[in-house]
mmCIF file of C-alpha atoms and ligand atoms in Angstrom:
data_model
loop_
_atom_site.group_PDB
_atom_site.id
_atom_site.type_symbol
_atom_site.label_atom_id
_atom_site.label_comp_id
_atom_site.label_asym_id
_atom_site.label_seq_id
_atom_site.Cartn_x
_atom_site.Cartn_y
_atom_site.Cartn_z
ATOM 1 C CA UNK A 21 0.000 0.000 0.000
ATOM 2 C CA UNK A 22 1.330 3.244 -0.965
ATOM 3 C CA UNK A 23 -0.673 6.552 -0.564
ATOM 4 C CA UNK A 24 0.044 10.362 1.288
ATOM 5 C CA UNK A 25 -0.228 8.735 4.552
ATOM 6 C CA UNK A 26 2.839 5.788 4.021
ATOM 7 C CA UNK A 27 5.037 8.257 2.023
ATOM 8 C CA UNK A 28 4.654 10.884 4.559
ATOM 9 C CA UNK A 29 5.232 8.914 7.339
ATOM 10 C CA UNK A 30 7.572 6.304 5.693
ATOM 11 C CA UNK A 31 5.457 2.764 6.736
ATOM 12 C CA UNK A 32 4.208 -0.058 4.687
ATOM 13 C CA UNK A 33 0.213 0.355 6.147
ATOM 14 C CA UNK A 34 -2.070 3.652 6.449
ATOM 15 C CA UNK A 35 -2.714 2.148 9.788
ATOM 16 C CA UNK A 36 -2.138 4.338 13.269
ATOM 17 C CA UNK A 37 -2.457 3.260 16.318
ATOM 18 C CA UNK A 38 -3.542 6.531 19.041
ATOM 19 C CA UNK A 39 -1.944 7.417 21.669
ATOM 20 C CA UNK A 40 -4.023 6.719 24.713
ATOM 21 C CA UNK A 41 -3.047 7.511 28.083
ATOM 22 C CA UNK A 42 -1.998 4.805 30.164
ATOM 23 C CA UNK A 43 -2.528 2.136 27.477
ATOM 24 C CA UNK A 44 0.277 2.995 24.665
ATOM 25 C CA UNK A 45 3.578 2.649 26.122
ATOM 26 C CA UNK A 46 6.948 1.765 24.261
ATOM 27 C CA UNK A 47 5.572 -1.740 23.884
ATOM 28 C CA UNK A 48 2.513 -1.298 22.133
ATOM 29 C CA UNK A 49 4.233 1.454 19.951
ATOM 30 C CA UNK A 50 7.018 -0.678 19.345
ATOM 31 C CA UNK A 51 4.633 -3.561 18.315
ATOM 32 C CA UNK A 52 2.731 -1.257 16.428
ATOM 33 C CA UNK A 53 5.729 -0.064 14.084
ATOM 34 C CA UNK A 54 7.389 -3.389 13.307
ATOM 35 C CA UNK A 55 3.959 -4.369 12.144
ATOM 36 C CA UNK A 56 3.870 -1.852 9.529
ATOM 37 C CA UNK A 57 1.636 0.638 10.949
ATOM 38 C CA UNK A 58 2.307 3.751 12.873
ATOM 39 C CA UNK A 59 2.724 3.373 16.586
ATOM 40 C CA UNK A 60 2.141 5.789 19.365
ATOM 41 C CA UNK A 61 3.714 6.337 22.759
ATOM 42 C CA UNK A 62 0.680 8.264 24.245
ATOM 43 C CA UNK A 63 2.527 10.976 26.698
ATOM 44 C CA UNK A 64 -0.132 12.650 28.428
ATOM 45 C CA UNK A 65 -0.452 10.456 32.040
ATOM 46 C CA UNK A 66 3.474 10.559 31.605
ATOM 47 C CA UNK A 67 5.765 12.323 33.675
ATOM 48 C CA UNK A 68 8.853 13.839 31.632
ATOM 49 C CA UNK A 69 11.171 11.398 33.022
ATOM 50 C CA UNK A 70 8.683 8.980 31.973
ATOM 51 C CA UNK A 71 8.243 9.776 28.572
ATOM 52 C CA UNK A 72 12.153 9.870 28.181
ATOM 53 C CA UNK A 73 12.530 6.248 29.211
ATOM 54 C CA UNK A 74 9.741 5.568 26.976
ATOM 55 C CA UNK A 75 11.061 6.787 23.667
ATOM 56 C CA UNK A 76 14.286 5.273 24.553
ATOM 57 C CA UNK A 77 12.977 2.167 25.226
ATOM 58 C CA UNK A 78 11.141 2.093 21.579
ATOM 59 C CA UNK A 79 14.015 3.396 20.051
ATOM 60 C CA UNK A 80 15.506 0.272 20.702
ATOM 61 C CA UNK A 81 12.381 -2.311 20.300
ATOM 62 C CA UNK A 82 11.757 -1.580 16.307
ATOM 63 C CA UNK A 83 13.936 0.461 13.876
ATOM 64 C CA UNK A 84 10.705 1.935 11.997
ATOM 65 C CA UNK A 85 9.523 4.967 12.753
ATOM 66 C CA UNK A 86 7.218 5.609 15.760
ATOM 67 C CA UNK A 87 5.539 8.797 16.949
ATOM 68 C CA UNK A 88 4.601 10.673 20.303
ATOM 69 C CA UNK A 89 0.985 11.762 21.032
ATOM 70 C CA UNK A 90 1.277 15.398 22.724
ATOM 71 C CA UNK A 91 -2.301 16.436 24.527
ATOM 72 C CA UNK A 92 -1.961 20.667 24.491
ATOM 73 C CA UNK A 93 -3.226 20.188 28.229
ATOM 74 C CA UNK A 94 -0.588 18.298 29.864
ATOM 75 C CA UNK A 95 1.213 20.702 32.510
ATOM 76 C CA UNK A 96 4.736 20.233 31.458
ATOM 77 C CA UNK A 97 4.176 20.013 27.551
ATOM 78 C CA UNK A 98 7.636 22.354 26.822
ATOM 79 C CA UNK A 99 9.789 19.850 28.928
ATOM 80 C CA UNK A 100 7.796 16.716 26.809
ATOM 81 C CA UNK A 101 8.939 18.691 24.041
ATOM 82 C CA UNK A 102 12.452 19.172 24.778
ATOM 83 C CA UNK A 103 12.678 15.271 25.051
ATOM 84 C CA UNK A 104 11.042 14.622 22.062
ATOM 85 C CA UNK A 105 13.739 16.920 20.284
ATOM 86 C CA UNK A 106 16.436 15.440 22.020
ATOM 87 C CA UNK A 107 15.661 11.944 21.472
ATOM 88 C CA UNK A 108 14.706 12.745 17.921
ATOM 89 C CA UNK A 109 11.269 11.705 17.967
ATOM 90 C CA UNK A 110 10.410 11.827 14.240
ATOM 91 C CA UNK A 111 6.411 12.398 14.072
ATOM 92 C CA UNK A 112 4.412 14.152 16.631
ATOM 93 C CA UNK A 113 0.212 13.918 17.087
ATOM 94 C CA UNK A 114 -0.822 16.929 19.297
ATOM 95 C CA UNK A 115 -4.583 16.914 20.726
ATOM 96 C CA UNK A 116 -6.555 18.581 22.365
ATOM 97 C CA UNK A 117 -5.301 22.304 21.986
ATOM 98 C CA UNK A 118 -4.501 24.977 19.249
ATOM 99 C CA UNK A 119 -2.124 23.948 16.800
ATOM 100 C CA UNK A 120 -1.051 27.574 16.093
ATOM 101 C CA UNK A 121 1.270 27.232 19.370
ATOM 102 C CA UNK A 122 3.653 24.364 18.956
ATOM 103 C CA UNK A 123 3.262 23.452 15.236
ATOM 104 C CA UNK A 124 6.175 26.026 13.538
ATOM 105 C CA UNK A 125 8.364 24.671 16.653
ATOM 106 C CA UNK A 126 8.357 21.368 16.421
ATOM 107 C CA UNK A 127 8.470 21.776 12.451
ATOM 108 C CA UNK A 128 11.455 23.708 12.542
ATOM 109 C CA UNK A 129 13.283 20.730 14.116
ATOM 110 C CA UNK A 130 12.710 18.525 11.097
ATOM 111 C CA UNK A 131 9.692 16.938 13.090
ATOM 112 C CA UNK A 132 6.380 15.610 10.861
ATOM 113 C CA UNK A 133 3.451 17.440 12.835
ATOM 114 C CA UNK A 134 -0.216 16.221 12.627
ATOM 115 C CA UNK A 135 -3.207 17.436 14.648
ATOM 116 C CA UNK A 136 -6.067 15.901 16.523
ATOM 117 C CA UNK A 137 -9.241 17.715 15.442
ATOM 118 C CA UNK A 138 -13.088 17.030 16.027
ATOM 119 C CA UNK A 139 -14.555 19.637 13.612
ATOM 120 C CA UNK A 140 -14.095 21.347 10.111
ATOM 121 C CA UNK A 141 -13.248 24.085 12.098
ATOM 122 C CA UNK A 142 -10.569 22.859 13.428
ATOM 123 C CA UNK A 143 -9.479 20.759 10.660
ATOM 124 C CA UNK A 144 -8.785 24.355 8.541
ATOM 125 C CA UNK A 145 -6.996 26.199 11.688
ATOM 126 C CA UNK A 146 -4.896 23.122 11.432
ATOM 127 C CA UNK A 147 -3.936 23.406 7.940
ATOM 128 C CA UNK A 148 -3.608 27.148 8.271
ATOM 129 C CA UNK A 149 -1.030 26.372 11.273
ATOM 130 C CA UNK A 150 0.870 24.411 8.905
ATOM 131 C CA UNK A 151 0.477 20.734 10.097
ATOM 132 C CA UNK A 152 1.312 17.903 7.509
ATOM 133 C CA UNK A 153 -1.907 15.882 8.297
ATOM 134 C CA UNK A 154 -4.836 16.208 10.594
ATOM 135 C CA UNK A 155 -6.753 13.418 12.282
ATOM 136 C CA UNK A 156 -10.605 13.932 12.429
ATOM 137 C CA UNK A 157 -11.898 12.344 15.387
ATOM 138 C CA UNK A 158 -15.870 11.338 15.199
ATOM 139 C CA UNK A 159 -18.318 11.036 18.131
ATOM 140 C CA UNK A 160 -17.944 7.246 18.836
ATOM 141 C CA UNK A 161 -14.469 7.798 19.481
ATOM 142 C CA UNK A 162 -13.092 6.917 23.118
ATOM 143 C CA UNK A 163 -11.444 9.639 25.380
ATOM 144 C CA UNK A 164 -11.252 13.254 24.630
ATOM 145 C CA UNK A 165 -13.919 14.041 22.187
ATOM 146 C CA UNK A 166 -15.616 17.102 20.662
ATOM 147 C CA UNK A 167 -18.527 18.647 21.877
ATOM 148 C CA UNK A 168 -20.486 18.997 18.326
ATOM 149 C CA UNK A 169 -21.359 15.152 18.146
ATOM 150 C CA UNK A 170 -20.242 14.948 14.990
ATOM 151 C CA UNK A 171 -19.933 11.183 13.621
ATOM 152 C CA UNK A 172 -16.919 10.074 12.070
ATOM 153 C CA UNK A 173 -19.338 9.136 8.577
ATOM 154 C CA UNK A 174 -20.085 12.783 8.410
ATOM 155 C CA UNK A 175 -16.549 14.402 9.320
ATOM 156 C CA UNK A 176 -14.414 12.531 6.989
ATOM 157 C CA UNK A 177 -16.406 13.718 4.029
ATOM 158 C CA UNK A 178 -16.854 17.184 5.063
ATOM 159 C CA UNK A 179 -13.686 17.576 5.979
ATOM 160 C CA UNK A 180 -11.722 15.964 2.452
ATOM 161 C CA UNK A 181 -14.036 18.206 0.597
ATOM 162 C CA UNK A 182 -12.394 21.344 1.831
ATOM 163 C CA UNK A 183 -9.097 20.478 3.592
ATOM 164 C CA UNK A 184 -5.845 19.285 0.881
ATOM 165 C CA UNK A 185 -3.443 18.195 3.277
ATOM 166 C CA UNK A 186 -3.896 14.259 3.960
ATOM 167 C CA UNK A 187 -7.003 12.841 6.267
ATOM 168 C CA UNK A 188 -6.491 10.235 8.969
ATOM 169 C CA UNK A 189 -9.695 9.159 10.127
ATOM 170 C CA UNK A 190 -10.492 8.274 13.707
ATOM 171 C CA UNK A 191 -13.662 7.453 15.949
ATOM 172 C CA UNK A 192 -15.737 4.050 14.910
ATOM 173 C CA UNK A 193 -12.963 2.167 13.316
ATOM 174 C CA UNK A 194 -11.518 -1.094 14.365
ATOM 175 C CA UNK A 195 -11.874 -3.620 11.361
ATOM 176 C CA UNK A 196 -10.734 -3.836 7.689
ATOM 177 C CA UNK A 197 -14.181 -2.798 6.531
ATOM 178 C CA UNK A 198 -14.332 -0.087 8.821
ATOM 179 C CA UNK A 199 -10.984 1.511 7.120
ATOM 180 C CA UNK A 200 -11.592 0.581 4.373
ATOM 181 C CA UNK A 201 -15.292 2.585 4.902
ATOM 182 C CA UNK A 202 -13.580 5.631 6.139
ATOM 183 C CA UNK A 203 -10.760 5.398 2.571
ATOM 184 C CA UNK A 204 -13.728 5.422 0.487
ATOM 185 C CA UNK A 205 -15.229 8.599 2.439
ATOM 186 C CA UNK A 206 -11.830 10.540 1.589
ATOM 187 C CA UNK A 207 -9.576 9.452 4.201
ATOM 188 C CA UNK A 208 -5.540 8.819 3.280
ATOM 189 C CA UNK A 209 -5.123 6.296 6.262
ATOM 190 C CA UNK A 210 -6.822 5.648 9.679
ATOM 191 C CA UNK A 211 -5.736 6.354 13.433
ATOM 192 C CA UNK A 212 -7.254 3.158 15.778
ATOM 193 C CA UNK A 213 -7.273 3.194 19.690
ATOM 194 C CA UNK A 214 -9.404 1.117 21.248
ATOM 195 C CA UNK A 215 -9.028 -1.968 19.641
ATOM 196 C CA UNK A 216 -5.412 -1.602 20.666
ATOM 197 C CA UNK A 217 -6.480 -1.131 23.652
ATOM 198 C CA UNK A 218 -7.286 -4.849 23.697
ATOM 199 C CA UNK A 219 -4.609 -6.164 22.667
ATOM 200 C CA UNK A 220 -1.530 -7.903 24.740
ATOM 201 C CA UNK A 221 1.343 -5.121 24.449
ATOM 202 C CA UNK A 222 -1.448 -2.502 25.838
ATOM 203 C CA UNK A 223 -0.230 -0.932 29.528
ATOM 204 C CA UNK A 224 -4.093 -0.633 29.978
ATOM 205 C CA UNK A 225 -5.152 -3.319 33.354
ATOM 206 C CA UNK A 226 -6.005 -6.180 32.582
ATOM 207 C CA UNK A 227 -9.484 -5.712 34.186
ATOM 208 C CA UNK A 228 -9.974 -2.713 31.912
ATOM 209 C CA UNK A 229 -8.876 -5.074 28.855
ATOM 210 C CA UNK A 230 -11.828 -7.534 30.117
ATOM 211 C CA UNK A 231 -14.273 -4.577 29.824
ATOM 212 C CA UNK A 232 -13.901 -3.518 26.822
ATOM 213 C CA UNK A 233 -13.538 -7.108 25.168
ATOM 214 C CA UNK A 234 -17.091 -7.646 27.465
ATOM 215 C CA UNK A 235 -18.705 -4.331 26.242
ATOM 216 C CA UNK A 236 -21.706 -4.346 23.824
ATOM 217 C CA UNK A 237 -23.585 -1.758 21.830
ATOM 218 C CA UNK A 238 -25.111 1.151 23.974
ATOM 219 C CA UNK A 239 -22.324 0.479 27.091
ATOM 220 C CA UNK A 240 -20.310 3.736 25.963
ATOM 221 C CA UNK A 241 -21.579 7.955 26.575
ATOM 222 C CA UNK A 242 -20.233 10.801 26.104
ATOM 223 C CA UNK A 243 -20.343 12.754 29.067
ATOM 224 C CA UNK A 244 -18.711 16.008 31.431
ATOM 225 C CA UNK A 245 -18.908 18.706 28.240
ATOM 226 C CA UNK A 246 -18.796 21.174 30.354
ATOM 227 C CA UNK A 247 -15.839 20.102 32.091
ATOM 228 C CA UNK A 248 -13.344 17.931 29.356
ATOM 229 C CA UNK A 249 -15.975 15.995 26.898
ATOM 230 C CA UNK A 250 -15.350 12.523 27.088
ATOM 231 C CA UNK A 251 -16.307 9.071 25.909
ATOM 232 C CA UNK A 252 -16.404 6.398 28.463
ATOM 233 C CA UNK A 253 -17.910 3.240 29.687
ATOM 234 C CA UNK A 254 -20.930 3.923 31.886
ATOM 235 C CA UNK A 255 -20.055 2.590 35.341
ATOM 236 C CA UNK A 256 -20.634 3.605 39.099
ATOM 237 C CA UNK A 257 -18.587 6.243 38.370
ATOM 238 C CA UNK A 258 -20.483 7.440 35.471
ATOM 239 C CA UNK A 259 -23.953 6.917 37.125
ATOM 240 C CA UNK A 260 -22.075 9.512 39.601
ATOM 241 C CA UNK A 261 -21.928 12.067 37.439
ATOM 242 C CA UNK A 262 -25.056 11.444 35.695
ATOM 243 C CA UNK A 263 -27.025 11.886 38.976
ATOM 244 C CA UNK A 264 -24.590 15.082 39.890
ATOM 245 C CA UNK A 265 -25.986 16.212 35.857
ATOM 246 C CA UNK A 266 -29.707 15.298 37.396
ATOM 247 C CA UNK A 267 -29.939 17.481 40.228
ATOM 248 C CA UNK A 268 -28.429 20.617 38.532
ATOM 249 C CA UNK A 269 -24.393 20.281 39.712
ATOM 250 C CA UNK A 270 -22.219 23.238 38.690
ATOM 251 C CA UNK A 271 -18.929 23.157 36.358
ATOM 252 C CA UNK A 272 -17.092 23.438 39.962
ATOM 253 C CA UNK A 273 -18.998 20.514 40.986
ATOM 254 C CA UNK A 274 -18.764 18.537 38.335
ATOM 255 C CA UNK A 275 -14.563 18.988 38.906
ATOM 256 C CA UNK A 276 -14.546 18.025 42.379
ATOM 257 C CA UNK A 277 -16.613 14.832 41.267
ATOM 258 C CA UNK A 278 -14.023 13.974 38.795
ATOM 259 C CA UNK A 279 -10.727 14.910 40.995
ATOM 260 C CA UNK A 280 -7.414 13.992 39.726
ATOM 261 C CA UNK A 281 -6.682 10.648 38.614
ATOM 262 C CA UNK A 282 -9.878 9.230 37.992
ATOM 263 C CA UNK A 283 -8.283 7.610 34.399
ATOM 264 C CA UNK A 284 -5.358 6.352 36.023
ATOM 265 C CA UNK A 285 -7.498 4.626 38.601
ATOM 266 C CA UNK A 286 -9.835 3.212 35.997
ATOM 267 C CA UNK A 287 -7.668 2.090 33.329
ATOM 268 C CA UNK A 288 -4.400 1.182 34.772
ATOM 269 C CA UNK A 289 -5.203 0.132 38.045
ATOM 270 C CA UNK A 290 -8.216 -1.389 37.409
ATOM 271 C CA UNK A 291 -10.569 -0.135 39.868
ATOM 272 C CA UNK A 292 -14.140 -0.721 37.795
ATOM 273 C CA UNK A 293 -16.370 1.070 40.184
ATOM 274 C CA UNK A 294 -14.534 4.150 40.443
ATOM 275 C CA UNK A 295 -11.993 4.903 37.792
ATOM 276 C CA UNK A 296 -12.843 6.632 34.217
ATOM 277 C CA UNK A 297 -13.054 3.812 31.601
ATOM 278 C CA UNK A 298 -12.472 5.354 28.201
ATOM 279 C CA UNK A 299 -13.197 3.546 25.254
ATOM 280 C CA UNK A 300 -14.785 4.052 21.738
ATOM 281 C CA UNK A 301 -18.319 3.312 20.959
ATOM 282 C CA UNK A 302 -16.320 0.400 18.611
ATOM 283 C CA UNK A 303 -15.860 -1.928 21.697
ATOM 284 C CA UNK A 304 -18.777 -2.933 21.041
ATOM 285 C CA UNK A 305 -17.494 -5.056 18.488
ATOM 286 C CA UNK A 306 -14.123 -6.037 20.298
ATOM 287 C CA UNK A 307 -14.336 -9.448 21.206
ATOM 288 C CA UNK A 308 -10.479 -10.841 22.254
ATOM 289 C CA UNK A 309 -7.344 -9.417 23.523
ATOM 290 C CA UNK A 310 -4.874 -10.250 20.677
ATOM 291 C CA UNK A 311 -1.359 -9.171 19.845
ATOM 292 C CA UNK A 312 -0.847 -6.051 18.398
ATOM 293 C CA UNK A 313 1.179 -7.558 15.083
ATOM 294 C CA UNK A 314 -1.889 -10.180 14.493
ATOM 295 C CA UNK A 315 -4.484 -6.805 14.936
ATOM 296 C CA UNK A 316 -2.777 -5.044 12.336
ATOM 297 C CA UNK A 317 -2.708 -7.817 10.142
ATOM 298 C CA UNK A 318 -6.429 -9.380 10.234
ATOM 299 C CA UNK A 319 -7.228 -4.912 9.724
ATOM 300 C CA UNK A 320 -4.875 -5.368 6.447
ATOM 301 C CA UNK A 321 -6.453 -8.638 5.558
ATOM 302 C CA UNK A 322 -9.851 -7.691 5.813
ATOM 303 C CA UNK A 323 -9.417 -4.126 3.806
ATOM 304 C CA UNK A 324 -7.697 -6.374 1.397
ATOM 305 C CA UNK A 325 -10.316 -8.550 0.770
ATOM 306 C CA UNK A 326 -13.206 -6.456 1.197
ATOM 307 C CA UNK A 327 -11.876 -4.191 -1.379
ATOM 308 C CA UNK A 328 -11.624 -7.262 -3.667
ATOM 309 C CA UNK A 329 -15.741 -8.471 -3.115
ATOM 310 C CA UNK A 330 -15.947 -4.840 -3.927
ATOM 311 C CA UNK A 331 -16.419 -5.911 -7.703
ATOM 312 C CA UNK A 332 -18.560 -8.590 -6.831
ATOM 313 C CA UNK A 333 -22.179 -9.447 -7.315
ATOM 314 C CA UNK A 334 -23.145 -7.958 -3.392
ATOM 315 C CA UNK A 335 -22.090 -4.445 -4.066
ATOM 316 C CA UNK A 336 -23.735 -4.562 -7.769
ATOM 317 C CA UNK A 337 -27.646 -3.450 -8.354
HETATM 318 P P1 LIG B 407 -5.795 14.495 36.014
HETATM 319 O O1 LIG B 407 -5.550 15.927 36.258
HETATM 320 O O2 LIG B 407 -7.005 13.851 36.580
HETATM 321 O O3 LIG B 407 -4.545 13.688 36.621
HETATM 322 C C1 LIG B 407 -3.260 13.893 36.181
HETATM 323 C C2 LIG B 407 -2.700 12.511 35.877
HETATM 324 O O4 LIG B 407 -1.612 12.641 34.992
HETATM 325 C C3 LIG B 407 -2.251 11.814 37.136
HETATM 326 O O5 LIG B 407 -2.689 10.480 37.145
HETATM 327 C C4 LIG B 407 -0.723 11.915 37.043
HETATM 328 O O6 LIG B 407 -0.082 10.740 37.482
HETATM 329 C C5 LIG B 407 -0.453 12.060 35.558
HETATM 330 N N1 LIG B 407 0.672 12.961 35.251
HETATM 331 C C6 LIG B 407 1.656 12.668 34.377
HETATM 332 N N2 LIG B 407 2.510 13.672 34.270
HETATM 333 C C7 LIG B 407 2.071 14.657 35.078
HETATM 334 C C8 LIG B 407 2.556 15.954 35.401
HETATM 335 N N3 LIG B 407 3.670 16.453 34.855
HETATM 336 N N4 LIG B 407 1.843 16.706 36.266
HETATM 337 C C9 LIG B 407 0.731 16.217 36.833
HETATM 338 N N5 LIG B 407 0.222 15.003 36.565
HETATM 339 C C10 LIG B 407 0.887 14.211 35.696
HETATM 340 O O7 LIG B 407 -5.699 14.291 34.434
HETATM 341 P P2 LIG B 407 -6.158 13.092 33.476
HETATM 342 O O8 LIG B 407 -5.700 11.810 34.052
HETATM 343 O O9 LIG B 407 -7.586 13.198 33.124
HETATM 344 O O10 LIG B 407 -5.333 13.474 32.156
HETATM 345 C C11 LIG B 407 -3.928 13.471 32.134
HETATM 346 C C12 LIG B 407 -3.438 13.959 30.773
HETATM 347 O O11 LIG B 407 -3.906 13.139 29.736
HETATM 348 C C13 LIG B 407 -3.835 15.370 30.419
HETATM 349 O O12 LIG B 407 -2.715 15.974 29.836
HETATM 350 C C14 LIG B 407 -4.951 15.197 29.408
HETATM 351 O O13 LIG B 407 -4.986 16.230 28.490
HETATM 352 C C15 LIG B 407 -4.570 13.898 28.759
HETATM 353 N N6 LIG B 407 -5.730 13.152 28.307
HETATM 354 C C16 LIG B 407 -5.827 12.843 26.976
HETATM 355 C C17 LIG B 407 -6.891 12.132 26.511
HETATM 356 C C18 LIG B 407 -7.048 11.857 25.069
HETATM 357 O O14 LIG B 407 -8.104 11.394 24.661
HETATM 358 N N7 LIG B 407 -6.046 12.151 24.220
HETATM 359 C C19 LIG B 407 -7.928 11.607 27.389
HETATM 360 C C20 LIG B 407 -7.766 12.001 28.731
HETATM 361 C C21 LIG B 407 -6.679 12.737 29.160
HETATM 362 P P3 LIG B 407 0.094 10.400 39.045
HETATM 363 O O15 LIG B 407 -1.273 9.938 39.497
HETATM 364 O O16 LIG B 407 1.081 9.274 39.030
HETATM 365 O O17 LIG B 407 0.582 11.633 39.749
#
């Protein structure tokens, strides 16, 4: 497969896997990479000595090019990006901020920038900025999300009909058809997360893993707009803030009920009743924890041969 997405990025598949906090560490990147794809190390739950052990530790699991998922929120994102310039971190994903304010930095040190965005919008400010791809991030998608529920079938198009710089689509997709779906809406290559999330290189808890290989249609919301939207499984924790939404809680409220740490809780150490569980609306249709290098290649497999029935008698009328 060769498109804007493999030459840009210089891998065999237009397959990335997200950076999620506390699930993609060095391993999963690693993994990720040698597989053909794009791995992540997702460096927003770590700390900057953290991160550095992390990239080094890739650096020497695969020889193919990995990348570094930067969330504009985390507190110490100019000592992150020190590290990442050091170590010579070839691709950054930044999230959840403007890309106006790091983009021409990280550029100037020879570093491939692309941008998480959930909205046309954002999509143009992105390309304006100067970013050499932008990710468009639907509604089902796990995590961070936007607050215009916009689905992943409508952003894709809307998006490739007025941005030029190459589309990675995100949100919903976890199977062959899926990308292959999202390549025939006008995406150049797709970002996954939560089926990696399942799969045995993951840092995610294993009790978390269990979850979202148990979770069915309808199990994921999106919830706390006012505070940081996010997609998540709806557990005590959620039902928490859903009665807190019931009887009229303020932003401030809303805070306190979260606190700090409620992610790492959830989805690292495992506590189901009272950690934050994100995942995609996709789960739904995760059904084993798998190696990362077998993921990759049943996703390949399937695009492949989907896009062969694709002149057969099923898609004819
Ligand atoms: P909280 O404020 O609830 O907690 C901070 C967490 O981050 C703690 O668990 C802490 O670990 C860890 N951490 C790592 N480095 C630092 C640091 N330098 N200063 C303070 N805390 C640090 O935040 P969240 O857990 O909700 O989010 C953490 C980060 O992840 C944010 O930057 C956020 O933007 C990003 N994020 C990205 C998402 C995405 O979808 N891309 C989804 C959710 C969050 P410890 O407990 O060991 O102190």
């Amino acid at each position: 497969m060769k498109n804007r997405i493999t030459t840009l990025f210089n891998i065999d598949y237009p397959l990335i896997q997200a950076g999620m906090i506390w699930c993609s560490g060095w391993e999963l990147a690693s993994a990720v990479s040698n597989a053909g794809g794009l791995g992540i190390i997702g460096s927003g739950s770590m700390y900057p000595e953290v991160l550095e052990e992390q990239i080094t530790k890739c650096q020497q699991a695969t020889d193919k090019p990995f990348a570094v998922n930067l969330p504009m929120l985390y507190p110490d994102i100019d000592k992150h990006i020190a590290t990442i310039i050091k170590l010579k971190v070839p691709i950054v994903f930044t999230s959840a901020g403007n890309p106006t304010t790091w983009t021409q930095h990280l550029k100037s040190h020879g570093i491939t920038v692309v941008h998480v965005v959930s909205s046309l919008k954002f999509a143009l400010k992105s390309q304006e900025a100067g970013v050499d791809a932008v990710v468009v991030e639907g509604f089902e998608a796990g995590g961070h999300n936007g607050r215009d529920e916009t689905t992943t079938f409508c952003l894709i198009p809307m998006v490739a009909e007025k941005v030029t710089i190459p589309i990675i689509a995100a949100g919903g997709i976890g199977t062959g058809r899926g990308m292959l779906a999202a390549m025939n809406l006008g995406a150049d290559g797709v970002q996954i997360g939560s089926r990696f999330v399942a799969s045995i290189e993951s840092s995610a808890h294993q009790n978390f893993k269990k979850v979202v290989v148990d979770a069915k249609e309808g199990d994921t919301v999106l919830t706390l707009k006012d505070v940081t939207p996010v997609r998540l499984v709806k557990n005590e924790f959620y039902n928490k803030v859903q009665a807190a939404y019931e009887r009229g809680a303020s932003v401030d409220e809303l805070k306190e009920l979260l606190g700090r740490g409620r992610a790492k809780k959830g989805m690292f150490e495992g506590d189901l009743v009272d950690g934050e569980l994100e995942i995609g609306q996709i789960s739904g249709l995760i059904h084993e924890i798998l190696p990362a290098k077998e993921i990759v290649e049943e996703i390949i497999e399937e695009y492949r041969t989907t896009l062969a029935e694709q002149s057969t008698k099923k898609y004819q009328f």
